[in-house]
XYZ file of C-alpha atoms in Angstrom:
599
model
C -38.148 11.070 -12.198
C -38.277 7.186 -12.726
C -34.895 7.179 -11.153
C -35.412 9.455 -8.354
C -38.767 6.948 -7.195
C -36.243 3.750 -7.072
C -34.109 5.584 -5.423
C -37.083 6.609 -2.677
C -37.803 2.944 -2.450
C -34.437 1.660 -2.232
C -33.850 4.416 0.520
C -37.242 3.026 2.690
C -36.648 -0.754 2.167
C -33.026 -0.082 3.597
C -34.095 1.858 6.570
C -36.922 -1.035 7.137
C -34.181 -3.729 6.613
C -31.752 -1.778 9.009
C -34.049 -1.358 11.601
C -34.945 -5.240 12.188
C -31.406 -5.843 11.631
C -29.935 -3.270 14.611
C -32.315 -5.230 16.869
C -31.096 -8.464 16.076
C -27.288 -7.109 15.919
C -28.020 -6.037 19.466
C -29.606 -8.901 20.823
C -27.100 -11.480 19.301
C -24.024 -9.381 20.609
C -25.163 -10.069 23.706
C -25.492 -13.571 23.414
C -21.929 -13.481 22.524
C -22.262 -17.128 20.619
C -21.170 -17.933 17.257
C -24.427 -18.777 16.104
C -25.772 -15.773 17.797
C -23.004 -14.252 15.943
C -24.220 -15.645 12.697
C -27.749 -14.106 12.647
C -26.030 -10.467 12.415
C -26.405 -9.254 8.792
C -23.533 -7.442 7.857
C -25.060 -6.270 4.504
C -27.931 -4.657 6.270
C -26.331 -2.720 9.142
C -26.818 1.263 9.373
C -27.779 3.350 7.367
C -24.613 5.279 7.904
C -22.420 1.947 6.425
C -25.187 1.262 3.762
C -25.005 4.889 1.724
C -22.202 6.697 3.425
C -25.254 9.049 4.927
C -25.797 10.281 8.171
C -28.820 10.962 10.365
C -28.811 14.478 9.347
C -28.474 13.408 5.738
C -31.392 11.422 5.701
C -33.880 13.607 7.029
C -33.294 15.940 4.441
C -33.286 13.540 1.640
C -36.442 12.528 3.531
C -37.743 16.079 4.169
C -36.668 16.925 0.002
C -39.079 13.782 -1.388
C -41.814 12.858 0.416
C -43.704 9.733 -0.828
C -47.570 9.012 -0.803
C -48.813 6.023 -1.972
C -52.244 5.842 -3.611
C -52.614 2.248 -5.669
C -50.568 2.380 -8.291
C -49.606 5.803 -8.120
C -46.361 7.252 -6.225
C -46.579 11.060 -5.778
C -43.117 13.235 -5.569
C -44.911 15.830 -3.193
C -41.897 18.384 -3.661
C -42.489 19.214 -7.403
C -46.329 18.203 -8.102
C -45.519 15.562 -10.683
C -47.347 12.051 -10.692
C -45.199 9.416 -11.674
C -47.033 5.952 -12.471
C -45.624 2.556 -11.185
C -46.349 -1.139 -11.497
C -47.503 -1.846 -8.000
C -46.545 -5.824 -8.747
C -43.043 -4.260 -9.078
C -42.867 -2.692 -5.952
C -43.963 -5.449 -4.481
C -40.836 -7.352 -5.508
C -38.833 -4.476 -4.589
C -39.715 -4.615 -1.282
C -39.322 -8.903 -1.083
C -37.254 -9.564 1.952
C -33.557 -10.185 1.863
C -32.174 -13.377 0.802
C -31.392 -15.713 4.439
C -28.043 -16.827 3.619
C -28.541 -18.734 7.120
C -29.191 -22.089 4.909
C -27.363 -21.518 1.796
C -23.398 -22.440 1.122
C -20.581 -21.988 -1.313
C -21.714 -24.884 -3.108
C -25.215 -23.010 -4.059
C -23.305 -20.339 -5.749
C -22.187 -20.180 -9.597
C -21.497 -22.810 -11.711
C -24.114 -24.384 -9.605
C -27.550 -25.131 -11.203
C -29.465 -22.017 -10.848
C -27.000 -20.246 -9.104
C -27.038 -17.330 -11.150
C -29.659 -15.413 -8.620
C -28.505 -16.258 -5.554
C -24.735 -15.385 -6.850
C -25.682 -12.414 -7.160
C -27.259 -11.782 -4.049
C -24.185 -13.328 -2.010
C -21.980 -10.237 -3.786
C -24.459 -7.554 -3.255
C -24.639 -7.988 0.185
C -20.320 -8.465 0.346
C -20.415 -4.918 -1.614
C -22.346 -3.898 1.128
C -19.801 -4.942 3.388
C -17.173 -3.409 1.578
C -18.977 -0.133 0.693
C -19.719 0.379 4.518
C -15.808 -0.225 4.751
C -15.105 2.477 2.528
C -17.510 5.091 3.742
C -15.935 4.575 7.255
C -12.532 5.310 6.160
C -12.968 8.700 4.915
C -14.713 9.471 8.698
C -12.494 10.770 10.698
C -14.659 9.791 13.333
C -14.088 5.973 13.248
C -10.927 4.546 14.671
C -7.783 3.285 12.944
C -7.710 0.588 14.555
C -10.086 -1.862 17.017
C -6.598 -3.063 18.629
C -6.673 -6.373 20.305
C -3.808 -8.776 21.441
C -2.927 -11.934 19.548
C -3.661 -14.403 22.244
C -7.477 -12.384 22.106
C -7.867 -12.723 18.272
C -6.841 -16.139 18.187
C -9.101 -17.079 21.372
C -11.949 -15.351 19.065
C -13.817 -12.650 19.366
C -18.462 -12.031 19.854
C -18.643 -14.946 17.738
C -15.508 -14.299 15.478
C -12.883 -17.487 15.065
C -9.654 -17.992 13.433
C -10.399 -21.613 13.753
C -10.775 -23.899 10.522
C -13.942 -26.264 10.180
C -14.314 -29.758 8.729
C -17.831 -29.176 7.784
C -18.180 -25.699 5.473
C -19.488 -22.828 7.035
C -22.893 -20.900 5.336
C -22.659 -17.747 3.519
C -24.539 -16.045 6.102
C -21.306 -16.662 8.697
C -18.846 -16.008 5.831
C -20.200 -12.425 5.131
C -20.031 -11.999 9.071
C -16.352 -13.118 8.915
C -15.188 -10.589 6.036
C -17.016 -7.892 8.067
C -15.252 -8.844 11.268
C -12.071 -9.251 9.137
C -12.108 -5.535 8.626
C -13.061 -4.448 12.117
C -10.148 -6.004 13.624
C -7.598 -5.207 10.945
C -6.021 -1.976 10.838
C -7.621 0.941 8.052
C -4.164 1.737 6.142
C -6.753 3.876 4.466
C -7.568 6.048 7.038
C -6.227 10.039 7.149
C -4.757 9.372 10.218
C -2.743 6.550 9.488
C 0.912 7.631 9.115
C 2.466 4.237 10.219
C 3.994 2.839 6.805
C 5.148 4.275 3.583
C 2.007 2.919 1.996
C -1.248 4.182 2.968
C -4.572 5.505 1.199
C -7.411 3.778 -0.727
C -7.558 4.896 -3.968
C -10.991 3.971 -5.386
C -10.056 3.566 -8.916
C -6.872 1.458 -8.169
C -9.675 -1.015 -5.785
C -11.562 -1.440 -8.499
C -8.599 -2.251 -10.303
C -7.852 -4.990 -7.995
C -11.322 -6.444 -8.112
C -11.538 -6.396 -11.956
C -7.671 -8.111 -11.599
C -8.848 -10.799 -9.427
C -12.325 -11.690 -11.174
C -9.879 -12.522 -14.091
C -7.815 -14.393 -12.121
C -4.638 -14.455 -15.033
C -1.052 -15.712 -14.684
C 1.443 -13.161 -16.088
C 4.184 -15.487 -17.851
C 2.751 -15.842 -21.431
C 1.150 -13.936 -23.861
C -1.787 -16.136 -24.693
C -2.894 -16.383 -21.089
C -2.682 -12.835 -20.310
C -2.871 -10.854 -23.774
C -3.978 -7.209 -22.625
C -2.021 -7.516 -18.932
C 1.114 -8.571 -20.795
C 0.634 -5.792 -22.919
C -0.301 -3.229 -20.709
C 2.989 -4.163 -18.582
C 4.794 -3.320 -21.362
C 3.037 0.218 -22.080
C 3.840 0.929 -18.394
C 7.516 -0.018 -18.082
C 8.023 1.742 -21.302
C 6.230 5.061 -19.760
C 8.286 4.805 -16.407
C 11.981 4.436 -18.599
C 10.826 7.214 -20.455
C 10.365 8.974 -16.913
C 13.177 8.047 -15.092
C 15.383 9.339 -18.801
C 16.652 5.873 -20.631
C 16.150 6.311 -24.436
C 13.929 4.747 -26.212
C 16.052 1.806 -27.564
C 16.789 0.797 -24.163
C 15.201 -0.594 -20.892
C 13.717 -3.654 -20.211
C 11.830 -4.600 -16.988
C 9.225 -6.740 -14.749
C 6.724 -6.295 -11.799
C 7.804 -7.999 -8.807
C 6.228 -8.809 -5.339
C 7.675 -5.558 -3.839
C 10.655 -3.571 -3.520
C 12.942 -6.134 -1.753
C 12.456 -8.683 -4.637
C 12.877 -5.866 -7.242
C 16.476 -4.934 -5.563
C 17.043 -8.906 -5.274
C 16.774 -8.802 -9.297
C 19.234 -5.522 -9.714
C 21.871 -7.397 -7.900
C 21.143 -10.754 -9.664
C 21.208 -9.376 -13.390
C 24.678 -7.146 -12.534
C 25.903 -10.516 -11.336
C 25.047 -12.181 -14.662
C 26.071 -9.171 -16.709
C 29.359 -9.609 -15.554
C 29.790 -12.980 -14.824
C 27.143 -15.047 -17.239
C 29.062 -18.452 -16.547
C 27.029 -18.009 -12.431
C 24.183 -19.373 -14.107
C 25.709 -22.535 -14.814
C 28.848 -22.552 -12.791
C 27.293 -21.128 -9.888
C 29.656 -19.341 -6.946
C 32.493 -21.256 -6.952
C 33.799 -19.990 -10.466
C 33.454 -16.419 -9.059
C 36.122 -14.305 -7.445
C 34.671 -12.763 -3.469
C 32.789 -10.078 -5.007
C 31.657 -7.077 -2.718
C 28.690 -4.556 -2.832
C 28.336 -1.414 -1.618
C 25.113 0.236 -0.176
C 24.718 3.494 2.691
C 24.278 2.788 6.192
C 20.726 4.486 5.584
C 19.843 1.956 3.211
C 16.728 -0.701 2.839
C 17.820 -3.992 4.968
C 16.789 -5.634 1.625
C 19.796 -4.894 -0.064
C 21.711 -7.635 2.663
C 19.575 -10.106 3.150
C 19.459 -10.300 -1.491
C 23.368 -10.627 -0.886
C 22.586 -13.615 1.637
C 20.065 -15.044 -0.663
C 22.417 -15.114 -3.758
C 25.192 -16.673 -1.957
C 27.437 -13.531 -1.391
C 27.082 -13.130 2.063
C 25.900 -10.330 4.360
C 29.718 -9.483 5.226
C 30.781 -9.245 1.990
C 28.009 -5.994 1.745
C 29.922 -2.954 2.593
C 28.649 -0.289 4.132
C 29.146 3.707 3.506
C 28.732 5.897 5.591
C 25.929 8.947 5.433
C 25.984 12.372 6.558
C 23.587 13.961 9.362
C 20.853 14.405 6.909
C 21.348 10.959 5.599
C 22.924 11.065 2.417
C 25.753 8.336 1.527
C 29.033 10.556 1.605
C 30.606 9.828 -2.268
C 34.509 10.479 -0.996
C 33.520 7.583 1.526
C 32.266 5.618 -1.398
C 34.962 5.518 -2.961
C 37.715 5.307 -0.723
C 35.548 2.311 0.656
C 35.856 0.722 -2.602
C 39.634 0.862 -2.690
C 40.137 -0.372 0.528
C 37.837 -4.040 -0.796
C 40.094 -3.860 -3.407
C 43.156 -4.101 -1.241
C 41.714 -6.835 0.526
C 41.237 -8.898 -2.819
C 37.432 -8.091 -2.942
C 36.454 -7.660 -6.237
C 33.679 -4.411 -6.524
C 30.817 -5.286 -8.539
C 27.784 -3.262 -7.761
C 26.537 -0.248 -5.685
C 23.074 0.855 -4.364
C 22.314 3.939 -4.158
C 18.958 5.209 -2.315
C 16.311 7.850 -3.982
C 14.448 8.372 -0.520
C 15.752 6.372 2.234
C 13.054 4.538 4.971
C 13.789 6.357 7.842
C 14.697 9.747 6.893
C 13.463 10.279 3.100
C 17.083 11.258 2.241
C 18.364 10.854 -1.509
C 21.785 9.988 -2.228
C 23.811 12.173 -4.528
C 22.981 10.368 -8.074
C 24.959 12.186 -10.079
C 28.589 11.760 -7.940
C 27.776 8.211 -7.305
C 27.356 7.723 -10.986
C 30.419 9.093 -11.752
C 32.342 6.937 -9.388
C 30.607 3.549 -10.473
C 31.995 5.140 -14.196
C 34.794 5.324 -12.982
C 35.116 1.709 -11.150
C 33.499 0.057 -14.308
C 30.420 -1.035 -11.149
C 26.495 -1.490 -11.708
C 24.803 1.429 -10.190
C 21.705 0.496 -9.044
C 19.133 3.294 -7.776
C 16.404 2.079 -5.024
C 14.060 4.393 -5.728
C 11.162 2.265 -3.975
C 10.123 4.952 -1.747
C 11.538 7.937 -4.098
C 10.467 6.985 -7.981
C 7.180 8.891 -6.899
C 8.691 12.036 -6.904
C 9.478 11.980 -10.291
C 6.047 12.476 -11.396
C 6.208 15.822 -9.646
C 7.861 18.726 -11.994
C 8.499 20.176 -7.904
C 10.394 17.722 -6.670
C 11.390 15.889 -9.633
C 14.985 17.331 -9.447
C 15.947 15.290 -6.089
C 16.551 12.239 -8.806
C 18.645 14.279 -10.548
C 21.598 11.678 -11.901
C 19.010 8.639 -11.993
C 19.313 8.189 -15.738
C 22.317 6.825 -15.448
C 21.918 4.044 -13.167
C 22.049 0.660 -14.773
C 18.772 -0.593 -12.786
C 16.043 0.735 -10.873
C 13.882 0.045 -8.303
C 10.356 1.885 -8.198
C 7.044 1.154 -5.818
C 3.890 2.369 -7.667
C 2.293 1.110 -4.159
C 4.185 3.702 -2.357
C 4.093 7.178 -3.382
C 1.512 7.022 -6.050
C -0.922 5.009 -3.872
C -1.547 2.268 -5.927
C -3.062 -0.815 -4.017
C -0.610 -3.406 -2.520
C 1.372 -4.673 -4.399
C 2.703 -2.579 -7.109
C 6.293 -2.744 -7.333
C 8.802 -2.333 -10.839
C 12.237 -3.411 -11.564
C 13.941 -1.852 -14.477
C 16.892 -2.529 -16.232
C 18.768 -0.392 -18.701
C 20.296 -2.890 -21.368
C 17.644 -4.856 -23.024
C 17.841 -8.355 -23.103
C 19.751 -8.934 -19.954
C 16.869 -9.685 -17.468
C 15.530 -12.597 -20.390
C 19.364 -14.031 -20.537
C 19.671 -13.953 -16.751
C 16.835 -15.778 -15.552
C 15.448 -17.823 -18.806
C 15.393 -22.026 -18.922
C 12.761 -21.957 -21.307
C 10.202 -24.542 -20.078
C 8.773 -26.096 -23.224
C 5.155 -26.844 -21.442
C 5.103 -23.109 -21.001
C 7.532 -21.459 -23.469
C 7.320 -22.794 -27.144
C 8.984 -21.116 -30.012
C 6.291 -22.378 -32.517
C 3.250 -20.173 -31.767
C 0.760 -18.285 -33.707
C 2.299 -14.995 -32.421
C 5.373 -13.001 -31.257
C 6.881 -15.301 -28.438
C 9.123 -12.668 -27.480
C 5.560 -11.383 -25.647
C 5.968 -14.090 -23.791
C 7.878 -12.507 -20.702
C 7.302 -15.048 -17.855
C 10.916 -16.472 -18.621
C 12.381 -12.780 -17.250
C 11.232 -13.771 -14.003
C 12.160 -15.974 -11.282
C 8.637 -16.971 -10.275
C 7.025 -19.464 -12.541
C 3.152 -17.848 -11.838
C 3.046 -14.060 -11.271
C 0.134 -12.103 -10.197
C -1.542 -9.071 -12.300
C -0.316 -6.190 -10.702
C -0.595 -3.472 -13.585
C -4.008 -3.020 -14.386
C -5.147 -1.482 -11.369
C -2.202 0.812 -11.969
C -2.875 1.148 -15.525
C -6.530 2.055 -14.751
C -5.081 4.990 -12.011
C -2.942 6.116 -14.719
C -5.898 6.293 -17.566
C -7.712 8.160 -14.536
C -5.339 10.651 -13.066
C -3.316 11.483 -15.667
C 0.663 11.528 -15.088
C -0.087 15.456 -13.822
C -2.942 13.663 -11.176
C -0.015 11.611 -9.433
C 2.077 14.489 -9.922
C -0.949 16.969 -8.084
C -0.853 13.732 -5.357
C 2.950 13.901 -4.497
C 3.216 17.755 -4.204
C 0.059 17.257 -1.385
C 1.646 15.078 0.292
C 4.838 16.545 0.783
C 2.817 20.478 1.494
C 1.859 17.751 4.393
C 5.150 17.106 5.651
C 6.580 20.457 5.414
C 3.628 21.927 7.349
C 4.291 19.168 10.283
C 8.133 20.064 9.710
C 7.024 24.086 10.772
C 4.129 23.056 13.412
C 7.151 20.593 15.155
C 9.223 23.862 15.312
C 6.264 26.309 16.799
C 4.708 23.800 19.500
C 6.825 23.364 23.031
C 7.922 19.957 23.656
C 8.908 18.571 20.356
C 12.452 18.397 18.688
C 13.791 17.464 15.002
C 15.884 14.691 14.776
C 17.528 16.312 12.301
C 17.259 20.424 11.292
C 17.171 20.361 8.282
C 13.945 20.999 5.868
C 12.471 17.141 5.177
C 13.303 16.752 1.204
C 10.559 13.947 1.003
C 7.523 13.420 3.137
C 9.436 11.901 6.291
C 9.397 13.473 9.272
C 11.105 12.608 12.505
C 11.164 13.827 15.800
C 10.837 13.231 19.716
C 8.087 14.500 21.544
C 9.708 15.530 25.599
C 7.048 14.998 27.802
C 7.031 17.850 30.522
C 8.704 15.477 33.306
C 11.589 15.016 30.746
C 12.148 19.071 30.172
C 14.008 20.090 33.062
C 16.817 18.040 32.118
C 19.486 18.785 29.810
C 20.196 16.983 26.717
C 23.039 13.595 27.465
C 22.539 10.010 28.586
C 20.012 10.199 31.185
C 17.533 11.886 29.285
C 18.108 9.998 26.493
C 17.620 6.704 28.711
C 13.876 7.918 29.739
C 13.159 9.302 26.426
C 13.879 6.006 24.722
C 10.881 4.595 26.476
C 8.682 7.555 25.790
C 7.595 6.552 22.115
C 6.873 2.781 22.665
C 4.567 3.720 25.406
C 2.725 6.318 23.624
C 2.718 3.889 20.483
C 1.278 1.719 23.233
C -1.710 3.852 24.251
C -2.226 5.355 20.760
C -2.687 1.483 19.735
C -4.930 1.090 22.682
C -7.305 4.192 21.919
C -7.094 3.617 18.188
C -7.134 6.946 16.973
C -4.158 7.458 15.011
C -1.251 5.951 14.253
C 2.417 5.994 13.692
C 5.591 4.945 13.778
C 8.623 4.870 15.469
C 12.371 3.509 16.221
C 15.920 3.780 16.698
C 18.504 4.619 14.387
C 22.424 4.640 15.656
C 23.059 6.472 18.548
C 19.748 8.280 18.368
C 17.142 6.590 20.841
C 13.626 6.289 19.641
C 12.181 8.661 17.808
C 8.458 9.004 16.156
C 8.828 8.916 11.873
C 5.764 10.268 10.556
C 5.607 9.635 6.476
C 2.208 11.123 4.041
C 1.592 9.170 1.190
C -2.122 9.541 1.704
C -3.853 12.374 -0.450
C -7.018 12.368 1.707
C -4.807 13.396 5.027
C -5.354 17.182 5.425
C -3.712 19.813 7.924
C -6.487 19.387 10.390
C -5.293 15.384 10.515
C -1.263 16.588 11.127
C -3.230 19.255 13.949
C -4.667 15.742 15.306
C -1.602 13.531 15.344
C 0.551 15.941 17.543
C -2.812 17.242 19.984
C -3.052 13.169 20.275
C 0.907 12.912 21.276
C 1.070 15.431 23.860
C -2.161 14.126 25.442
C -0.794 10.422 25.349
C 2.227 11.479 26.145
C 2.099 14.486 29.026
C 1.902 12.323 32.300
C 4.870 9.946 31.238
């Protein structure tokens, strides 16, 4: 009952806060100065941003408990029962907010006496923040408040880009972290669909915010003792997943996928030419990779950062569905051969950008056997699936590759970033990249050095990116993230079968999506009269970057779209969000055909 009479007062001192601070919200908006600007408390705003409740909500929390106050007495009218409380502290309870109007970073912790108002500053930032997060799960807020560059950089009711000499109070820095998040886009949002990785996973945030009040650098073991070990509990669980045995695999979380393939293509150079590390290039023969025209960009511009060139990448071709065609493979590797290229590696893709296709694993494999080549599996957008006994079988063959590429951040929703390398023969990673910096690296401490994994990496300082995945893990369970990939592809199937009932949309491509990509054209009725060839195709090229345009504009949904080879743009719509629901896929195409009918 105690609890329930806080939580009564709590509930009136916000709407009393909130209702002084709407007024003077309103009236400073419309000053439209900075300092007007600065007298706008973002930690008392509605009640709506405060407790995630609306107006309905609170009268009946309000109708449930009504309060009476008679001295020192509180009485909970619904149930009869008298409760007793000191009215000295409910007078404190109801002291006014702290005015952070006169009070600056240097006031905070390790200040003198800092303690108090520290924690005041991050109370009223968690305000900030909670309002964020209540806002995202409404499907009633926008995506996105869009505005151009030149009108962000200009600044905005009081909001500037601009850098000061002289610092800034707190009051105008928790006014710039809430306007930070009302201009940026909410990847969190149901309806975003724009990028592979979407979705605010609550446990992974807090994650992030534990991983940041640390503040640790992951290169030794007596910096970092429960990260570093943690890493190592997680790249053991993925090798276990992907199939390596237990006496092999080695790996190291990178700053997303691109780095992560950078590293597969660096270690296969090393493994079979060591002498690169201290030779460099010009003791190597012209040595040529192989990757599908459907593949990650990343995968040439690693060739061009390692020195091999972006011409020396060949590319094989794909069928319709996207899939890298393994006769074409191979008779692409002969043909290098004849022209004194010397094969060295191939990439194959588990879930390709564009079209979510998966190469064939298991014929690749047996090719790159065959050719004594790396096989390397980017399975940045794809490693999800294999936490999903349904789909797991689409990796079928990745146990074999030599490295591979997986994005926790991705399918599995982990915060950005979250990215893995992994690489099957143990040791090779450590040999590859280690120099063994002696203010970092000595042999002579009081524990296992070999814990001691910042010498795997190219970076010197690396940021904690496994506990807030750790922490999902301990939380979901590996059948949670499994439960979370199955939604999300029931999501894109469903789209797949609405995109075939509703009038004025086509497929890009037939065929049943195998991960949750989706791509298609939406013909806008002007465009239906005329049959499929180049003139349609030169109007409905425009047709997506001008609904992209208005959908921006309007900021109710968003999502992508491009090119791809002869086929002109097309919309690619991608779930990786487990809070997206039918009704949101309903939403996206209602919004298209309303955007898009007068074009």
């Amino acid at each position: 009952m105690m609890a329930m009479v806080q939580t009564g007062i709590r509930q009136r001192q916000s709407v009393s806060r909130q209702g002084s601070a709407t007024k003077a919200e309103s009236k400073n908006q419309n000053k439209g100065s900075r300092q007007g600007k600065m007298k706008t408390r973002p930690g008392t705003g509605t009640q709506q941003d405060l407790l995630c409740m609306n107006a309905g909500d609170l009268t009946q929390e309000r109708d449930r408990t009504i309060w009476q106050r008679t001295g020192d007495k509180i009485l909970d009218e619904s149930d009869g029962i008298k409760v007793k409380v000191d009215s000295a502290a409910l007078s404190n309870q109801r002291q006014a907010p702290t005015d952070f109007s006169n009070i600056y970073s240097k006031d905070l912790l390790p200040a003198s006496g800092g303690e108090e108002v520290t924690k005041e500053f991050l109370q009223e930032l968690l305000n900030v923040l909670l309002g964020y997060i209540c806002k995202t799960n409404q499907r009633s807020t926008k995506v996105l408040d869009y505005h151009h560059p030149h009108q962000l950089k200009e600044g905005l009711e009081g909001f500037t880009l601009q850098l000061t000499d002289q610092p800034e109070t707190l009051e105008q820095i928790l006014v710039d972290c809430r306007d930070t998040l009302k201009y940026g886009v909410n990847s969190g949002h149901p309806r975003f669909f724009n990028q592979l990785s979407s979705g605010l996973d609550l446990i992974g945030l807090a994650g992030e915010w534990l991983t940041s009040t640390a503040n640790c650098n992951m290169f030794t073991y007596e910096v970092s003792p429960v990260f570093i070990l943690m890493e190592e509990v997680l790249l053991k669980k993925m090798q276990d997943i992907v199939g390596w045995s237990k006496d092999e695999g080695d790996g190291l979380f990178c700053p997303g996928g691109s780095i992560s393939n950078l590293y597969s293509i660096l270690v296969a150079r090393y493994h079979f030419y060591p002498e690169v590390k201290t030779r460099g290039m010009r003791a190597l023969p012209r040595l040529a990779l192989f990757t599908s025209e459907h593949s990650h960009y990343s995968i040439k511009k690693s060739a061009a950062v390692l020195g091999f060139g972006s011409e020396n990448v060949i590319v094989v071709k794909c069928d319709e569905r996207g899939k890298m065609i393994p006769v074409e493979l191979e008779s692409s590797i002969i043909a290098a051969e004849e022209k004194d290229l010397v094969p060295f590696y191939v990439n194959a893709t588990a879930g390709t950008t564009v079209y979510g296709a998966f190469d064939p694993l298991d014929a690749i494999a047996d090719i790159c056997h065959r050719h004594d080549l790396w096989m390397h599996v980017d399975a940045a957008w794809g490693g999800g699936l294999l936490m999903s006994d349904r789909h797991r079988m689409k990796l079928k063959g990745i146990e074999r590759a030599w490295s591979v590429t997986w994005n926790p951040h991705k399918m599995m929703g982990v915060p950005l970033q979250c990215s893995v390398i992994l690489i099957k023969k143990r040791g090779l990673l450590q040999e590859c990249n280690e120099l063994g910096a002696e203010y970092l690296f000595q042999r002579d401490k009081p524990y296992d050095v070999s814990y001691d994994t910042g010498d795997k990496s190219i970076q010197c300082g690396r940021h904690v990116d496994v506990f807030k995945f750790w922490l999902m893990w301990k939380a979901k369970g590996s059948q949670g993230f499994g439960s979370q990939v199955n939604k999300c592809l029931e999501n894109a199937e469903y789209l797949y079968d609405e995109l075939q009932r509703r009038a004025g949309f086509e497929l890009v491509f037939e065929h049943k999506p195998e991960h949750s990509n989706v791509c298609f054209w939406y013909i806008p009725p002007s465009l239906r009269v005329l049959p499929p060839g180049p003139e349609r195709d030169a109007k409905l090229h425009h047709v997506a970057p001008r609904i992209k345009h208005r959908m921006m504009e309007k900021g109710s949904t968003l999502v992508g779209y491009q090119p791809f080879g002869d086929k002109v743009n097309f919309f690619r719509c991608v779930f990786s969000n487990p809070a997206t629901q039918q009704e949101d896929v309903d939403f996206l195409l209602n919004e298209i055909c309303q955007l898009g009918e007068n074009l």
